[in-house]
PDB file of C-alpha atoms in Angstrom:
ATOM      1  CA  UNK Q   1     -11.171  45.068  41.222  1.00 82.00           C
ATOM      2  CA  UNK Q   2      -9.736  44.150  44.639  1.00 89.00           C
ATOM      3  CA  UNK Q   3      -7.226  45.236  46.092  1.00 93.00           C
ATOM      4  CA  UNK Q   4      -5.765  44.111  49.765  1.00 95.00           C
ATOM      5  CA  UNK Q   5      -3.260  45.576  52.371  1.00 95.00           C
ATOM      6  CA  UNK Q   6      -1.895  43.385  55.084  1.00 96.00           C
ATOM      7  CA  UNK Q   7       0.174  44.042  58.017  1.00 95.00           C
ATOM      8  CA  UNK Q   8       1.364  42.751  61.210  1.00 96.00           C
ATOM      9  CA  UNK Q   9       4.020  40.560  60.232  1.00 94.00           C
ATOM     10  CA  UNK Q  10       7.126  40.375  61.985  1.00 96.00           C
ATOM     11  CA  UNK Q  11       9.909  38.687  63.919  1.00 97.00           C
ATOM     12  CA  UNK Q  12       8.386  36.006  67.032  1.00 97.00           C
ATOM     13  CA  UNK Q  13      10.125  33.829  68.931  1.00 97.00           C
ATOM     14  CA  UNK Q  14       8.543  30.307  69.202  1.00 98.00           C
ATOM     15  CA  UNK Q  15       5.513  30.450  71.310  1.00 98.00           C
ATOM     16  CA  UNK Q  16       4.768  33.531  70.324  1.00 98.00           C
ATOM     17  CA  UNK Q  17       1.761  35.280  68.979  1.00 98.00           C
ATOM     18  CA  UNK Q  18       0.994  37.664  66.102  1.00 98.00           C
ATOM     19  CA  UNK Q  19      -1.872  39.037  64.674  1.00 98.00           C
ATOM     20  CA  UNK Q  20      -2.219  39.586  60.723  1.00 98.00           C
ATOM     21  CA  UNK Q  21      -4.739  41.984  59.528  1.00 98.00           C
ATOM     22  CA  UNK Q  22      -5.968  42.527  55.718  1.00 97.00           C
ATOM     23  CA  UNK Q  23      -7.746  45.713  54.451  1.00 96.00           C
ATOM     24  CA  UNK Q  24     -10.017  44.870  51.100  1.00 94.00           C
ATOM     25  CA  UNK Q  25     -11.104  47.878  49.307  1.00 90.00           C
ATOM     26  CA  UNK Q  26     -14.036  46.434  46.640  1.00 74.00           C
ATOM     27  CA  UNK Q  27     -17.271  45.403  47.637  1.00 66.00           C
ATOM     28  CA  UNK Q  28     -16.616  41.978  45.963  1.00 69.00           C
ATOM     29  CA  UNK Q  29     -14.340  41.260  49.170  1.00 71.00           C
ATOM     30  CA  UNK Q  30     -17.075  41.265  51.306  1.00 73.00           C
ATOM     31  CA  UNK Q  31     -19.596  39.132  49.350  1.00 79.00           C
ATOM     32  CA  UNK Q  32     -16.944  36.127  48.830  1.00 89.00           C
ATOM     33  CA  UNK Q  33     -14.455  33.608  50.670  1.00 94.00           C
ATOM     34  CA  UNK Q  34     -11.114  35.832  52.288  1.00 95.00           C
ATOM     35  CA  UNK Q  35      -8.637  33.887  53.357  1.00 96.00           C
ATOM     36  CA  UNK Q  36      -5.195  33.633  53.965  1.00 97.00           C
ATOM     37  CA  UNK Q  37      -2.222  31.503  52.222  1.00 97.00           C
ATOM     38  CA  UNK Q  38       1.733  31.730  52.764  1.00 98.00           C
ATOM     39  CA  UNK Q  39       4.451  30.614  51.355  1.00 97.00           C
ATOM     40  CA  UNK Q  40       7.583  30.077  52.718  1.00 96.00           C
ATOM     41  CA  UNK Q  41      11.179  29.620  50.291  1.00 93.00           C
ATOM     42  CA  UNK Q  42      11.261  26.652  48.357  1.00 94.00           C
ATOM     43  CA  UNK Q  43       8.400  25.437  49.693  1.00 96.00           C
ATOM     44  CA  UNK Q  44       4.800  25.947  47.807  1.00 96.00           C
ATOM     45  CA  UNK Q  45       2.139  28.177  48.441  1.00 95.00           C
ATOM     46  CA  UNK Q  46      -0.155  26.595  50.939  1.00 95.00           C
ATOM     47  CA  UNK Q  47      -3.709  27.361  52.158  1.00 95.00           C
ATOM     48  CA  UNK Q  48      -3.773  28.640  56.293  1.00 97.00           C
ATOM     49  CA  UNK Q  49      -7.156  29.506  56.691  1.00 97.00           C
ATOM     50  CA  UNK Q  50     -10.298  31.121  54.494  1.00 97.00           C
ATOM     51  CA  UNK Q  51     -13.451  32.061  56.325  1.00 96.00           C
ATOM     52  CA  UNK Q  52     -17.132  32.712  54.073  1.00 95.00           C
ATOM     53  CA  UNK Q  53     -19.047  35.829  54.588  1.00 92.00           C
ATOM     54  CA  UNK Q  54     -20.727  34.516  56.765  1.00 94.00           C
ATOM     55  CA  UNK Q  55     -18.204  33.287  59.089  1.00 94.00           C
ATOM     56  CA  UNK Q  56     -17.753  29.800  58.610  1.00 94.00           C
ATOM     57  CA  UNK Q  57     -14.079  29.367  58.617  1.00 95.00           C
ATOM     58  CA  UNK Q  58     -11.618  26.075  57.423  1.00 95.00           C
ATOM     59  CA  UNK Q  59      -8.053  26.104  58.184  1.00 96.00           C
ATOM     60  CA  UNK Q  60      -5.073  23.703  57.530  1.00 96.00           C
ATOM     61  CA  UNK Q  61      -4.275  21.167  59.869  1.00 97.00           C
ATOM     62  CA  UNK Q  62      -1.216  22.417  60.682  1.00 97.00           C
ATOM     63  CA  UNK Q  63      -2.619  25.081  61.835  1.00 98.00           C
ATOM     64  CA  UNK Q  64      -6.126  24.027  63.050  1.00 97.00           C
ATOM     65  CA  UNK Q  65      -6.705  24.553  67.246  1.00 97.00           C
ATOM     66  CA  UNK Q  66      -3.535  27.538  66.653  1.00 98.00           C
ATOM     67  CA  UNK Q  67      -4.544  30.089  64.100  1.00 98.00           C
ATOM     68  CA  UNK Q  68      -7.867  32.072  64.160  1.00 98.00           C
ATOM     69  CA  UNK Q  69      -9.405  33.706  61.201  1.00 98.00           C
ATOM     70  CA  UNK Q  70     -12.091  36.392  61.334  1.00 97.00           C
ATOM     71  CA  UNK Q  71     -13.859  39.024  59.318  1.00 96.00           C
ATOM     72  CA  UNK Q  72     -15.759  42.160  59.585  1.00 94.00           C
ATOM     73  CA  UNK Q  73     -17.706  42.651  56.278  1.00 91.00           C
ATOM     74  CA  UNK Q  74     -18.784  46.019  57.163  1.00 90.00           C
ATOM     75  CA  UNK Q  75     -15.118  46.765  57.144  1.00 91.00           C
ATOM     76  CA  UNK Q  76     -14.162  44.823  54.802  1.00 92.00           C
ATOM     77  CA  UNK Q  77     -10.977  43.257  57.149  1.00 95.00           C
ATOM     78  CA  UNK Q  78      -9.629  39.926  57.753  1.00 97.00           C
ATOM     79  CA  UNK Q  79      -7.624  39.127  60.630  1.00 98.00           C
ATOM     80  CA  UNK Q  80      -5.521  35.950  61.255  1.00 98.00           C
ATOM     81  CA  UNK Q  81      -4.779  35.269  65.126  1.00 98.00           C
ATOM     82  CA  UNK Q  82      -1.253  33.227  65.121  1.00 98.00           C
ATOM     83  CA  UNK Q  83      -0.751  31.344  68.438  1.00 98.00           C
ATOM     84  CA  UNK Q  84       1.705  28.883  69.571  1.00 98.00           C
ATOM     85  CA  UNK Q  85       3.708  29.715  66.550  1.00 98.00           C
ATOM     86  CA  UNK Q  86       6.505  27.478  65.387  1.00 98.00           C
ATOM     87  CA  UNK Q  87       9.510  27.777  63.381  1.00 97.00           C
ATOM     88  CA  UNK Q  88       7.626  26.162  60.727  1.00 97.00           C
ATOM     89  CA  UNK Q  89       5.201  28.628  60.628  1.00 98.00           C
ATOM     90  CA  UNK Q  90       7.291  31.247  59.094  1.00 98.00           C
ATOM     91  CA  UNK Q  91       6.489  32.593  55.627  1.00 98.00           C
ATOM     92  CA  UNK Q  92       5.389  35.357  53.630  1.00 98.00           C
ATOM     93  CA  UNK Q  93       1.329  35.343  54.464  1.00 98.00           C
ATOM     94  CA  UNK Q  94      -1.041  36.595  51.923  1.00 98.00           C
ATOM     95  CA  UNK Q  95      -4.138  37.628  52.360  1.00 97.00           C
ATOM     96  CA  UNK Q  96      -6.613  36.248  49.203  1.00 96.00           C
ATOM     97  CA  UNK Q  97      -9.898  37.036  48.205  1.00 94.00           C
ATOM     98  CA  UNK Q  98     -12.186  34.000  46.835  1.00 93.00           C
ATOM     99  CA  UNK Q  99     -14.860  33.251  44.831  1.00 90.00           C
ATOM    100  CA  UNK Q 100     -15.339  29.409  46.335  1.00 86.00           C
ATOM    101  CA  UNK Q 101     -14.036  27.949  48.967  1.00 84.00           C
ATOM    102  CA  UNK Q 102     -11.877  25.621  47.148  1.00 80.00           C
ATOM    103  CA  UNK Q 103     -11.134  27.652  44.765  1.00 81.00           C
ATOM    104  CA  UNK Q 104      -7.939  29.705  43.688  1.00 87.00           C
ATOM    105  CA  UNK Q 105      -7.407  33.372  45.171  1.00 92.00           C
ATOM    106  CA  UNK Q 106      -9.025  35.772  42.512  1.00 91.00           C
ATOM    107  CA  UNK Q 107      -7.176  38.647  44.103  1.00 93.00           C
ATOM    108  CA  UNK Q 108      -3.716  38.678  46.402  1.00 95.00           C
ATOM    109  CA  UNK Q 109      -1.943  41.230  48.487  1.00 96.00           C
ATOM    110  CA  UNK Q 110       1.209  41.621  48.551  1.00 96.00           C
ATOM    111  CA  UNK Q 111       2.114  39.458  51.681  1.00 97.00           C
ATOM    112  CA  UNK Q 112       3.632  40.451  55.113  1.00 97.00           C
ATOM    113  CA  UNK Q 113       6.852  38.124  56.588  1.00 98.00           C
ATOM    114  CA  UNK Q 114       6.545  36.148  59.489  1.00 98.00           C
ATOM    115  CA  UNK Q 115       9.186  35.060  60.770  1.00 98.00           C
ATOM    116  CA  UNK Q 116       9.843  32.602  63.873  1.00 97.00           C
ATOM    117  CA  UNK Q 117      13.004  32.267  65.591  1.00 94.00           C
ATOM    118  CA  UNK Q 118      14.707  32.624  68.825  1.00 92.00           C
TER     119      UNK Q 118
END
C-alpha cells in the first residue's frame, strides 16, 4: 500500500512559479514510475509529467520546456517545478504512483489546487 501527501499548491498570477512536492510512504513508490496528473473542472484528467526511478522523466507538451519533475528515492519525494505558468495550467494536481510508464496511476493522493489568475 501507497499512500502520497502533496503540497504546495496555491494561488499564482500568470508568470508565476510554484513548486509541488509529494511524500510516498511504501517502498513500492520508490521502485516504480511517480508522476504527476491534474485535472481541472469539466475537463479530464490529464498526464503532466512521470519520471522512472531512475530519472528519466516524460512530460506533456503543454507543459514540456515549463514544468520540471524530479525524485529522491531515498526519500521517497517527487517534486514538480511549475514555471511560466498560465491560466490554463490551473487544476487540482495529483501526485500518482506507477507501475509502467504508460500505464494508469496504481495509487493517487489526494491533489493540491493550483490556481492561476491575476
Amino acid at each position: 500500500q501507497v499512500q502520497l501527501l502533496e503540497s504546495g499548491g496555491g494561488l499564482v498570477q500568470p508568470g508565476g512559479s510554484l513548486t509541488l512536492s509529494c511524500a510516498a510512504s511504501g517502498s513500492s513508490a520508490s521502485n516504480n514510475y511517480m508522476g504527476w496528473y491534474r485535472q481541472a473542472p469539466g475537463k479530464q484528467r490529464e498526464l503532466v509529467a512521470v519520471i522512472s526511478r531512475y530519472g528519466v522523466a516524460n512530460y506533456a507538451a503543454a507543459v514540456a520546456g515549463r514544468f520540471t519533475i524530479s525524485r529522491d528515492n531515498a526519500k521517497n519525494t517527487v517534486t514538480l517545478q511549475m514555471n511560466s505558468l498560465k491560466p490554463e495550467d490551473a487544476a487540482v494536481y495529483y501526485c500518482t504512483v506507477s507501475y509502467s510508464l504508460n500505464g494508469e496511476p496504481a495509487y493517487r493522493g489526494q491533489g493540491t489546487q493550483v490556481t492561476v489568475s491575476s
